[in-house]
Amino acid sequence: MYKLPNLEYTYDALEPYIDKETMVIHHDKHHQGYLNNLNDILKENPKLQTVDPENIFSNLSKVPEDVKQKFINNAGGFVNHNLFWKTFSPKTTTPDGSFKNLIDATFGAIDNLKQKISDAALSQFGSGWGWLVVDSGKLEVIKTANQDSPLLQNKTPLFGIDVWEHAYYLKYQNRRADYISAIWNVVNWEYLSSLFEKSVK
Ligand code: MN3
C-alpha cells in the first residue's frame, strides 16, 4: 500500500497561476482517488508493489487481466501526480548544468522547449498530459492520453502538464491555453535539472 505524498508547499503557494481550491481538490480528491484505486488492486495482489512507486510498471506483465486497465489508469494517475506536484515551486528557477546545455542543443532555446510542451498539452484531445521526457539520454516532447505514464514507453518523465479539466476548470474553465501559459510561471526548473541528472547516471 502506498501513501499520498504531502505537497512541499502550501495549497495557495502557486496563486494566482494555480488557485488554492483547484490544488486542494486535485491533490486531496483526485490524486487520493487514484491512490485508493491502486491500493485496492495491491490489497488483492500485494506482490505488485515496488519500493519505489516509479518502478511499478515493471510488474505490468504480472497484473491479472481483469484489473490490468484499472492498474494502468490508477498506477499512472498515482505516479503522474507524485511527479506533478514536485515540478512546481513558488520560487523563480532556471535550468542548469548539463540539462540546460541539452535543452539548448536540442531545442535551440528554453522558449522553444516551452512552446513544444505547450503545443503537445494544448493539442491533446480530451484528457491527458503533455510531457518532457528523457529517452536514452535524449530530451523528447510527447503527449499521452488519460493517465498513461511515459514510463509505459520506457521513457523517464521530467515534467508533465496535466490537461484533465480537473487541473484547470475552476479557474480557467474552457481556456486550456491560458492555464498552460500560466503554468510556466511556477515550474521548478531546479528540480527538473536534478531529475535529468539522475536519469542519465
Ligand atoms: Mn490531475
Short mmCIF file of C-alpha atoms and ligand atoms in Angstrom, two decimals:
data_model
loop_
_atom_site.label_atom_id
_atom_site.label_comp_id
_atom_site.label_asym_id
_atom_site.label_seq_id
_atom_site.Cartn_x
_atom_site.Cartn_y
_atom_site.Cartn_z
CA MET A 1 0.00 0.00 0.00
CA TYR A 2 1.29 3.40 -0.95
CA LYS A 3 0.69 6.71 0.80
CA LEU A 4 -0.26 10.09 -0.61
CA PRO A 5 2.80 12.37 -0.59
CA ASN A 6 2.23 15.77 1.01
CA LEU A 7 2.77 18.90 -1.02
CA GLU A 8 6.13 20.57 -0.37
CA TYR A 9 4.43 23.99 -0.36
CA THR A 10 1.07 25.32 0.80
CA TYR A 11 -2.08 24.86 -1.26
CA ASP A 12 -2.14 28.55 -2.12
CA ALA A 13 1.61 28.81 -2.90
CA LEU A 14 1.12 28.73 -6.67
CA GLU A 15 -1.50 31.50 -6.73
CA PRO A 16 -2.51 33.23 -8.91
CA TYR A 17 -1.39 30.76 -11.58
CA ILE A 18 -2.88 27.68 -9.96
CA ASP A 19 -5.59 28.53 -7.45
CA LYS A 20 -5.89 27.10 -3.97
CA GLU A 21 -9.28 25.45 -4.47
CA THR A 22 -8.04 23.58 -7.52
CA MET A 23 -4.94 22.45 -5.61
CA VAL A 24 -6.99 21.17 -2.66
CA ILE A 25 -9.40 19.18 -4.82
CA HIS A 26 -6.72 17.99 -7.24
CA HIS A 27 -4.39 16.72 -4.52
CA ASP A 28 -6.81 15.61 -1.79
CA LYS A 29 -9.54 14.14 -4.00
CA HIS A 30 -8.21 13.26 -7.46
CA HIS A 31 -4.70 12.15 -6.55
CA GLN A 32 -6.06 10.39 -3.46
CA GLY A 33 -8.67 8.70 -5.66
CA TYR A 34 -6.06 7.20 -8.00
CA LEU A 35 -4.11 6.04 -4.97
CA ASN A 36 -7.17 4.43 -3.35
CA ASN A 37 -7.97 2.53 -6.54
CA LEU A 38 -4.34 1.42 -6.91
CA ASN A 39 -4.21 0.30 -3.27
CA ASP A 40 -7.40 -1.73 -3.82
CA ILE A 41 -5.53 -3.67 -6.51
CA LEU A 42 -2.45 -4.03 -4.27
CA LYS A 43 -4.56 -5.36 -1.43
CA GLU A 44 -5.55 -8.29 -3.66
CA ASN A 45 -2.14 -8.50 -5.37
CA PRO A 46 0.50 -7.40 -2.83
CA LYS A 47 3.39 -8.70 -4.95
CA LEU A 48 2.78 -5.95 -7.50
CA GLN A 49 4.01 -3.28 -5.08
CA THR A 50 7.52 -1.92 -5.58
CA VAL A 51 9.64 0.01 -3.09
CA ASP A 52 9.77 2.98 -5.43
CA PRO A 53 6.31 3.63 -6.97
CA GLU A 54 8.01 4.77 -10.20
CA ASN A 55 9.08 1.15 -10.76
CA ILE A 56 5.58 -0.26 -10.51
CA PHE A 57 5.15 -0.76 -14.26
CA SER A 58 7.98 -3.30 -14.20
CA ASN A 59 5.29 -5.59 -12.79
CA LEU A 60 2.76 -4.90 -15.54
CA SER A 61 3.03 -8.39 -17.01
CA LYS A 62 2.08 -9.86 -13.63
CA VAL A 63 -1.15 -7.87 -13.31
CA PRO A 64 -4.28 -10.06 -13.67
CA GLU A 65 -6.04 -9.32 -16.97
CA ASP A 66 -9.32 -8.29 -15.35
CA VAL A 67 -7.66 -5.42 -13.46
CA LYS A 68 -4.94 -4.53 -15.98
CA GLN A 69 -6.60 -1.40 -17.37
CA LYS A 70 -7.56 -0.28 -13.88
CA PHE A 71 -3.92 -0.77 -12.87
CA ILE A 72 -2.59 1.25 -15.85
CA ASN A 73 -5.05 4.09 -15.16
CA ASN A 74 -4.55 4.32 -11.42
CA ALA A 75 -0.86 3.48 -11.08
CA GLY A 76 -0.37 6.06 -13.84
CA GLY A 77 -2.57 8.57 -12.04
CA PHE A 78 -0.65 7.99 -8.83
CA VAL A 79 2.90 8.33 -10.20
CA ASN A 80 2.00 11.12 -12.66
CA HIS A 81 0.70 13.28 -9.83
CA ASN A 82 3.55 12.34 -7.47
CA LEU A 83 5.81 13.96 -10.06
CA PHE A 84 3.42 16.79 -10.95
CA TRP A 85 3.44 18.46 -7.50
CA LYS A 86 7.21 18.28 -7.24
CA THR A 87 7.76 20.06 -10.53
CA PHE A 88 6.32 23.33 -9.23
CA SER A 89 7.64 25.98 -6.90
CA PRO A 90 6.61 29.49 -5.98
CA LYS A 91 10.29 30.44 -6.41
CA THR A 92 11.60 31.50 -9.81
CA THR A 93 14.18 28.99 -11.01
CA THR A 94 16.09 28.26 -14.22
CA PRO A 95 17.52 25.06 -15.73
CA ASP A 96 21.20 24.49 -15.02
CA GLY A 97 24.18 22.28 -15.80
CA SER A 98 24.01 19.55 -18.41
CA PHE A 99 20.22 19.83 -18.51
CA LYS A 100 20.41 23.44 -19.68
CA ASN A 101 23.09 22.54 -22.22
CA LEU A 102 20.98 19.72 -23.66
CA ILE A 103 17.89 21.95 -23.85
CA ASP A 104 19.90 24.49 -25.86
CA ALA A 105 21.41 21.79 -28.08
CA THR A 106 18.09 20.03 -28.70
CA PHE A 107 15.58 22.88 -28.91
CA GLY A 108 17.77 25.94 -29.54
CA ALA A 109 16.41 27.81 -26.53
CA ILE A 110 14.26 27.22 -23.50
CA ASP A 111 11.39 29.21 -25.00
CA ASN A 112 11.24 26.77 -27.90
CA LEU A 113 11.05 23.89 -25.44
CA LYS A 114 8.22 25.58 -23.54
CA GLN A 115 6.39 26.12 -26.83
CA LYS A 116 6.75 22.46 -27.81
CA ILE A 117 5.44 21.19 -24.49
CA SER A 118 2.62 23.74 -24.57
CA ASP A 119 1.66 22.63 -28.09
CA ALA A 120 1.64 18.97 -27.01
CA ALA A 121 -0.55 19.75 -24.00
CA LEU A 122 -2.87 22.03 -25.94
CA SER A 123 -3.38 19.55 -28.77
CA GLN A 124 -4.06 16.54 -26.54
CA PHE A 125 -7.66 15.74 -27.43
CA GLY A 126 -9.62 15.20 -24.25
CA SER A 127 -7.91 14.23 -21.02
CA GLY A 128 -4.19 13.56 -20.85
CA TRP A 129 -0.77 15.09 -20.48
CA GLY A 130 1.92 16.94 -22.45
CA TRP A 131 5.39 15.78 -21.37
CA LEU A 132 9.09 16.45 -21.40
CA VAL A 133 10.78 13.05 -21.12
CA VAL A 134 14.24 11.53 -21.30
CA ASP A 135 14.69 8.63 -23.69
CA SER A 136 18.18 7.10 -23.92
CA GLY A 137 19.77 10.31 -22.68
CA LYS A 138 17.86 12.49 -25.17
CA LEU A 139 15.14 15.02 -24.42
CA GLU A 140 11.82 14.49 -26.12
CA VAL A 141 8.36 16.08 -26.00
CA ILE A 142 5.39 13.72 -26.15
CA LYS A 143 1.76 13.60 -25.14
CA THR A 144 -0.25 10.78 -23.62
CA ALA A 145 -3.98 10.16 -23.22
CA ASN A 146 -5.80 9.54 -19.95
CA GLN A 147 -3.31 8.72 -17.16
CA ASP A 148 -0.91 6.77 -19.38
CA SER A 149 2.56 7.26 -17.93
CA PRO A 150 5.62 7.79 -20.16
CA LEU A 151 7.14 5.00 -18.04
CA LEU A 152 4.93 2.59 -20.03
CA GLN A 153 7.05 3.56 -23.06
CA ASN A 154 10.27 3.22 -21.04
CA LYS A 155 10.70 6.99 -21.10
CA THR A 156 11.55 8.93 -17.94
CA PRO A 157 9.17 11.85 -17.36
CA LEU A 158 10.76 15.09 -16.14
CA PHE A 159 7.73 17.34 -16.40
CA GLY A 160 4.12 16.94 -17.42
CA ILE A 161 1.30 19.39 -17.92
CA ASP A 162 -1.91 17.79 -16.67
CA VAL A 163 -4.67 18.78 -19.10
CA TRP A 164 -7.50 16.93 -17.43
CA GLU A 165 -10.21 19.51 -16.80
CA HIS A 166 -9.89 18.88 -13.05
CA ALA A 167 -6.46 20.56 -13.29
CA TYR A 168 -7.78 23.91 -14.51
CA TYR A 169 -11.53 24.16 -14.96
CA LEU A 170 -12.39 26.01 -11.71
CA LYS A 171 -10.15 28.93 -12.61
CA TYR A 172 -9.76 28.73 -16.39
CA GLN A 173 -12.98 26.97 -17.49
CA ASN A 174 -12.55 26.18 -21.21
CA ARG A 175 -9.37 28.27 -21.56
CA ARG A 176 -6.83 25.47 -21.55
CA ALA A 177 -4.31 27.66 -23.39
CA ASP A 178 -4.40 30.28 -20.60
CA TYR A 179 -3.80 27.60 -17.96
CA ILE A 180 -0.86 26.24 -19.94
CA SER A 181 0.78 29.61 -20.42
CA ALA A 182 0.29 30.48 -16.73
CA ILE A 183 1.92 27.26 -15.55
CA TRP A 184 5.35 28.34 -16.82
CA ASN A 185 5.48 30.91 -14.02
CA VAL A 186 5.76 28.22 -11.37
CA VAL A 187 7.85 25.43 -12.93
CA ASN A 188 10.63 24.22 -10.64
CA TRP A 189 13.46 24.06 -13.18
CA GLU A 190 15.98 23.24 -10.45
CA TYR A 191 14.05 20.08 -9.66
CA LEU A 192 13.79 19.17 -13.34
CA SER A 193 17.56 19.66 -13.66
CA SER A 194 18.21 17.29 -10.76
CA LEU A 195 15.79 14.71 -12.19
CA PHE A 196 17.57 14.90 -15.52
CA GLU A 197 20.98 14.36 -13.87
CA LYS A 198 19.61 11.28 -12.10
CA SER A 199 18.05 9.90 -15.28
CA VAL A 200 21.31 9.90 -17.22
CA LYS A 201 23.51 8.45 -14.45
MN MN3 B 1 -4.73 15.52 -12.42
#
